[in-house]
Structure formats: C-alpha cells, structure tokens
mmCIF file of C-alpha atoms and ligand atoms in Angstrom:
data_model
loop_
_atom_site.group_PDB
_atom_site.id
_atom_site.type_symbol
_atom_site.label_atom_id
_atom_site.label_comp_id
_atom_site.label_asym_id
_atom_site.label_seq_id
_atom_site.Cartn_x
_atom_site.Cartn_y
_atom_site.Cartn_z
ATOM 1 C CA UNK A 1 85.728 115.175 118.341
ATOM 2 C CA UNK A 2 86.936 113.369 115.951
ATOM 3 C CA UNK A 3 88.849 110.220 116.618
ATOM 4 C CA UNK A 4 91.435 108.572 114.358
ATOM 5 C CA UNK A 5 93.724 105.179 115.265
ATOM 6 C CA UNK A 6 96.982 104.300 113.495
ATOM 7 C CA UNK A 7 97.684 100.572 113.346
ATOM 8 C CA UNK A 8 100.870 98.539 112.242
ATOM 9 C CA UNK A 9 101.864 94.697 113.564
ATOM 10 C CA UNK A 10 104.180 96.056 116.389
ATOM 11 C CA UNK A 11 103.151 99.846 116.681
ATOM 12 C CA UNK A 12 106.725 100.370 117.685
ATOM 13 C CA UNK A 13 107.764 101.749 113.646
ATOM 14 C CA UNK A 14 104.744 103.176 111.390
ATOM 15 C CA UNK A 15 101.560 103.474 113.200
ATOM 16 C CA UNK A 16 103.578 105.808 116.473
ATOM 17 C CA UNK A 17 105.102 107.589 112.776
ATOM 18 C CA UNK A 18 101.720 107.917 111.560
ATOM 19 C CA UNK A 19 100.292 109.461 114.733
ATOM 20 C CA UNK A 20 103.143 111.901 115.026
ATOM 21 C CA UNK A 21 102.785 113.513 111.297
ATOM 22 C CA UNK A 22 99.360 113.238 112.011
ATOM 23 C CA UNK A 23 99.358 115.122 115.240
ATOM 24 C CA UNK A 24 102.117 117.668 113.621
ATOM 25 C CA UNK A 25 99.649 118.433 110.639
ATOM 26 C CA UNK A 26 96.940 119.597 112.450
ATOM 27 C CA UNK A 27 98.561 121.616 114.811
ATOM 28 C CA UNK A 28 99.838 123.325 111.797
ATOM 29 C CA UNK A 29 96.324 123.731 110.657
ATOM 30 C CA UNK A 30 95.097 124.824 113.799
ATOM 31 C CA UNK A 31 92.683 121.622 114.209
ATOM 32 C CA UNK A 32 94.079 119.961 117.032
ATOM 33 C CA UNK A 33 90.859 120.353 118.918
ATOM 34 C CA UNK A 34 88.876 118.204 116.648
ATOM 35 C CA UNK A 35 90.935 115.615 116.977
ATOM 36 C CA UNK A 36 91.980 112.957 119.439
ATOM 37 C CA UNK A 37 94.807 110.709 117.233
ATOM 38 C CA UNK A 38 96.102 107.275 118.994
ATOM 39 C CA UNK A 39 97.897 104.285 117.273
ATOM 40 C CA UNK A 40 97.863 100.452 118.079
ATOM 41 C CA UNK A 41 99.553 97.144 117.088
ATOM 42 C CA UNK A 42 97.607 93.769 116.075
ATOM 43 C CA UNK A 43 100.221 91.926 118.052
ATOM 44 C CA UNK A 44 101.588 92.201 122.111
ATOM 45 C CA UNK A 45 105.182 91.928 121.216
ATOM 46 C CA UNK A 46 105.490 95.488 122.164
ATOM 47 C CA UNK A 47 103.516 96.422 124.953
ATOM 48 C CA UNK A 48 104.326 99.031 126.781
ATOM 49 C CA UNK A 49 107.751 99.964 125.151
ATOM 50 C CA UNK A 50 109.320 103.028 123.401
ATOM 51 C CA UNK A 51 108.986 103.375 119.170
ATOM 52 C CA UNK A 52 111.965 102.023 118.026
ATOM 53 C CA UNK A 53 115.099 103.682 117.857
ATOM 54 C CA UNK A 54 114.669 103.956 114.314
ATOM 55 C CA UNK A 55 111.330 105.638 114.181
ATOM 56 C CA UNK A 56 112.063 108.088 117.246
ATOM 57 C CA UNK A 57 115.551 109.204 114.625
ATOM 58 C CA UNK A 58 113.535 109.324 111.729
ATOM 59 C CA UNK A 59 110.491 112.295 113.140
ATOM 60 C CA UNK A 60 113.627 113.902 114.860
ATOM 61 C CA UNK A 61 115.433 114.617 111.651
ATOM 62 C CA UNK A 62 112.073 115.958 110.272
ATOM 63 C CA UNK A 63 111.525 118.294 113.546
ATOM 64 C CA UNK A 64 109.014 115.716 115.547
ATOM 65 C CA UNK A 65 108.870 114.182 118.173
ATOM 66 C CA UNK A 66 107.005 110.331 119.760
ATOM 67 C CA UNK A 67 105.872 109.988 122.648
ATOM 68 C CA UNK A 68 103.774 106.932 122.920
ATOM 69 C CA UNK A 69 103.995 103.336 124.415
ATOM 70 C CA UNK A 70 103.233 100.426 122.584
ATOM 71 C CA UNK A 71 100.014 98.861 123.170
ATOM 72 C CA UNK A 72 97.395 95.748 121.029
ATOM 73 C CA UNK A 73 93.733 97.000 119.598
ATOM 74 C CA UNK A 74 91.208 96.491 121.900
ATOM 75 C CA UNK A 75 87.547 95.828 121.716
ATOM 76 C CA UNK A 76 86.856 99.356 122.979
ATOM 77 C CA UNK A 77 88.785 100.646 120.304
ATOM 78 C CA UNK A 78 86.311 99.286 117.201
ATOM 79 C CA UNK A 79 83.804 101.582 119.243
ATOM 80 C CA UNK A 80 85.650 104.653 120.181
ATOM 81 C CA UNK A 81 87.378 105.562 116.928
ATOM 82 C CA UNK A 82 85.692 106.930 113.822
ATOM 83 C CA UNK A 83 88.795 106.171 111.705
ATOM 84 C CA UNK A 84 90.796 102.841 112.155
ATOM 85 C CA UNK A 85 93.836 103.163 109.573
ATOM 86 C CA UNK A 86 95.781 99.731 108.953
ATOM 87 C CA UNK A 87 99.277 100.000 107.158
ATOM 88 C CA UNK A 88 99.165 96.855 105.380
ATOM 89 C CA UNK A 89 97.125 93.930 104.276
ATOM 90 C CA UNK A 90 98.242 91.926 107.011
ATOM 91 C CA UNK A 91 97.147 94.711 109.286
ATOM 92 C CA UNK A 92 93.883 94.553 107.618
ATOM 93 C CA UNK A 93 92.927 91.463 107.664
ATOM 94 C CA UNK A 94 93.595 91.156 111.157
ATOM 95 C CA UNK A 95 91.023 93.930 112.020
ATOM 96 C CA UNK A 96 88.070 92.863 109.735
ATOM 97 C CA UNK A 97 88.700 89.669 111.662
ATOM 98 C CA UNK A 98 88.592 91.297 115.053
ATOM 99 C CA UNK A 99 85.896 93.632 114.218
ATOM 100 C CA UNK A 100 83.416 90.521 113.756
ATOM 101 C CA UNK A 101 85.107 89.066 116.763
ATOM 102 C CA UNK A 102 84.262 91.948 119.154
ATOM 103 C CA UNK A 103 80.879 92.242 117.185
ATOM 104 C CA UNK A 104 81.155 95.590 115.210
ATOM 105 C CA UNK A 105 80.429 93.833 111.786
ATOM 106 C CA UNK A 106 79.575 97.722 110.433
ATOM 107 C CA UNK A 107 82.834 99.299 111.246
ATOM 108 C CA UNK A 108 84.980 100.090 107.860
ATOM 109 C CA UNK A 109 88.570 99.964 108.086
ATOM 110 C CA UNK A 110 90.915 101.552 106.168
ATOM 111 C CA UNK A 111 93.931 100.813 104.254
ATOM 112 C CA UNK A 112 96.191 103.808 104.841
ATOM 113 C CA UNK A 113 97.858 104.782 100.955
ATOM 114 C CA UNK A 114 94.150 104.442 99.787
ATOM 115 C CA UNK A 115 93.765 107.609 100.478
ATOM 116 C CA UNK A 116 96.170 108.758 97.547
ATOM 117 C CA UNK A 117 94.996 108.266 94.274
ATOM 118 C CA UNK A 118 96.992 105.895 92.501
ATOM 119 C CA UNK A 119 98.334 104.188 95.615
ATOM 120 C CA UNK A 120 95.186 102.036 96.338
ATOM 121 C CA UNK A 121 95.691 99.109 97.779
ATOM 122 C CA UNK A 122 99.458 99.049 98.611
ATOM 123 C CA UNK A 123 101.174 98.624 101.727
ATOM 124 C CA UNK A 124 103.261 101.226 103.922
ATOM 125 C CA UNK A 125 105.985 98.629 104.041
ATOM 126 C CA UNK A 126 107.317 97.226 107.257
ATOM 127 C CA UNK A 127 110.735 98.875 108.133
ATOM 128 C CA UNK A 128 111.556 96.419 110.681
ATOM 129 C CA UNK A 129 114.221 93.759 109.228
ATOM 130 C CA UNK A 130 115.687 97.140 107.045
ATOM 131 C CA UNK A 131 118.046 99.707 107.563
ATOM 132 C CA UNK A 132 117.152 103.443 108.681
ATOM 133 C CA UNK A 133 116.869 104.621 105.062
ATOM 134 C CA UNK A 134 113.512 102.191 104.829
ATOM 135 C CA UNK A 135 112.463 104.692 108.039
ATOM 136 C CA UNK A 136 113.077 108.027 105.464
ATOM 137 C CA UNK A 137 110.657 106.058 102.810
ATOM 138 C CA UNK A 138 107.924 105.571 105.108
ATOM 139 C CA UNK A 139 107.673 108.845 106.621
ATOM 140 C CA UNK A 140 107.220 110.327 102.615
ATOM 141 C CA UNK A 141 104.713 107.962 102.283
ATOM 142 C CA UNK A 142 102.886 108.575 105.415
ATOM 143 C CA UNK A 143 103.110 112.029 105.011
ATOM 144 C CA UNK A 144 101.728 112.227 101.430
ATOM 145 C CA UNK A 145 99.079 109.717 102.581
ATOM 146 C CA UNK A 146 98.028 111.519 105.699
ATOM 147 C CA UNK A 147 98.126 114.717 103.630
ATOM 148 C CA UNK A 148 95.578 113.242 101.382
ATOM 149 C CA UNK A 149 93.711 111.646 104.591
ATOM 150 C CA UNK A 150 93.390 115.166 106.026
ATOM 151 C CA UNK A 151 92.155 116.551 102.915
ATOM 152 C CA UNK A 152 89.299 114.045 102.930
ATOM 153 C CA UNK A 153 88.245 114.130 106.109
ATOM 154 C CA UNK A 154 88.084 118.338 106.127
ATOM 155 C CA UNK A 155 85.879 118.267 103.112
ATOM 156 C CA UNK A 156 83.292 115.204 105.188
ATOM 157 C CA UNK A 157 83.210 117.080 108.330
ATOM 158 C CA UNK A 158 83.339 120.610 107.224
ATOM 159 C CA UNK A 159 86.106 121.697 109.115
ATOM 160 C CA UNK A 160 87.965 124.776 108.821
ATOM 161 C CA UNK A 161 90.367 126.221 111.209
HETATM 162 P P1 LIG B 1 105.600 97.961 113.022
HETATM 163 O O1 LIG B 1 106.972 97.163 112.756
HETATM 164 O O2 LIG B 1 104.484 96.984 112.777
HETATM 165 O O3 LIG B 1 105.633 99.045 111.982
HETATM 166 O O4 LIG B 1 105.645 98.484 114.433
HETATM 167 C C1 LIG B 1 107.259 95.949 113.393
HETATM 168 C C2 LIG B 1 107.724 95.945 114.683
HETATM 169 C C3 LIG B 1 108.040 94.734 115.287
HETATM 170 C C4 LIG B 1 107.892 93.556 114.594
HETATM 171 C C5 LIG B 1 107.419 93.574 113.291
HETATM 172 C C6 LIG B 1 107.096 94.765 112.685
HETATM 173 N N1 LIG B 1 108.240 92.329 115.203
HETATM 174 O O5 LIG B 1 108.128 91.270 114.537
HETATM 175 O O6 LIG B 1 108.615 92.313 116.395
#
C-alpha cells in the first residue's frame, strides 16, 4: 500500500482538492487498492470542519465529491506516509521543520507542481482571501500536477492496473 498525504495551511481549500482528484484518478485507473490518500493542514484553525464552501462547489462542478474533516500533521504522519505533498513554500518549510522536530531527519517532502516539468518550484496558490474563480485555477493545476504525480509514481512502483 502505498500511502500519499496532501498538505495546505488550513486543509479546508487545496490539500481536501488534492485528495479528491487524487482519489478520482485512480479509481479511474483501477488502482485504488494501492493506495490509501489522506490530506492535512500545518495549522489547527480548522480542525474538525467541512472543506470550504468553495472547494466542496469547485469538485462538484467537475463531478467530485469531499468528504473529509480538517485535521494538523502529526508526528505519526512523517512515519506512515511514503509521499508527503506540500502546496506551497510556506507549507514546506513548515514540514522540513517538523520532520526534524518529530525526528525523521530522512523523510523528503515534496513540493506539489514539481512534479510538472517546467512548474518547479512554484506554489498551488492559496484561494482563501479570492473569489471562486481562484478555486477553478487550482483544481487545473492540481489536476495537471497530480496527473504528472501519478505518472511518476506508476513508473517507481511498477504498477499497472
Ligand atoms: P488552505 O487555505 O491552506 O488551502 O486550506 C486556507 C484556509 C484557511 C486559512 C488560510 C488558508 N486561514 O487563514 O484560516
């Protein structure tokens, strides 16, 4: 089993996102076995709630649906999941520094659009403070980065469906 965790500041708009095209992908591939997917937010301001409005409006005009409740990265999480995907920089930061906090100096994170060649080092920007139409940009770019993601990960673990 392969285990993959989505994280954003809040995970109440991109990370919950992220795990839903995830998810949707590969069913559609027929890989859902392989995979457990979760996401998580560096901060608490949103534990236990609902993905934002926004989010939940945005993967139900592209046929999706979230179902997941906020929650903060954990120690257990550094040891449980072979891919930890940050968003941003911010995002980023924040786990190298919690990955030498909870002693897993080892662990690489990832930045999530370095998957796509080209998009190295850029952040999935935080929809928060914008309007829904900054929701419709981050799903492309989620789903052309978790496209790319997928792609990789196939070819490293040899999966087919
Ligand atoms: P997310 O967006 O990190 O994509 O879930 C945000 C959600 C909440 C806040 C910031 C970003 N906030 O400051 O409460």
């Amino acid at each position: 089993m392969i285990k993959v965790l989505f994280v954003c500041l809040g995970n109440i708009c991109r990370s919950p996102l992220a795990e839903a095209i995830f998810n949707h992908k590969i069913q559609a591939l027929g890989l859902s076995r392989k995979f457990k997917s979760d996401s998580a937010g560096t901060s608490d301001y949103h534990i236990g709630e609902l993905p934002d409005e926004r989010s939940i409006k945005c993967a139900n005009r592209k046929g999706l649906t979230i179902t997941h409740r906020g929650r903060q990265v954990n120690r257990t999480d550094f040891r449980d999941f072979n891919y930890i995907i940050a968003m941003d920089d911010n995002n980023l930061r924040n786990l190298n520094n919690l990955k030498i906090k909870y002693n897993f100096p080892e662990k690489d994170i990832f930045l999530m659009r370095d998957f796509v060649a080209g998009w190295e080092g850029l952040p999935v920007p935080d929809p928060y403070y914008g309007g829904e139409e900054g929701f419709d940009e981050i799903f492309q770019i989620l789903d052309e980065s978790i496209e790319s993601f997928l792609t990789k990960i196939k070819e490293v673990h040899q999966l087919y469906a």
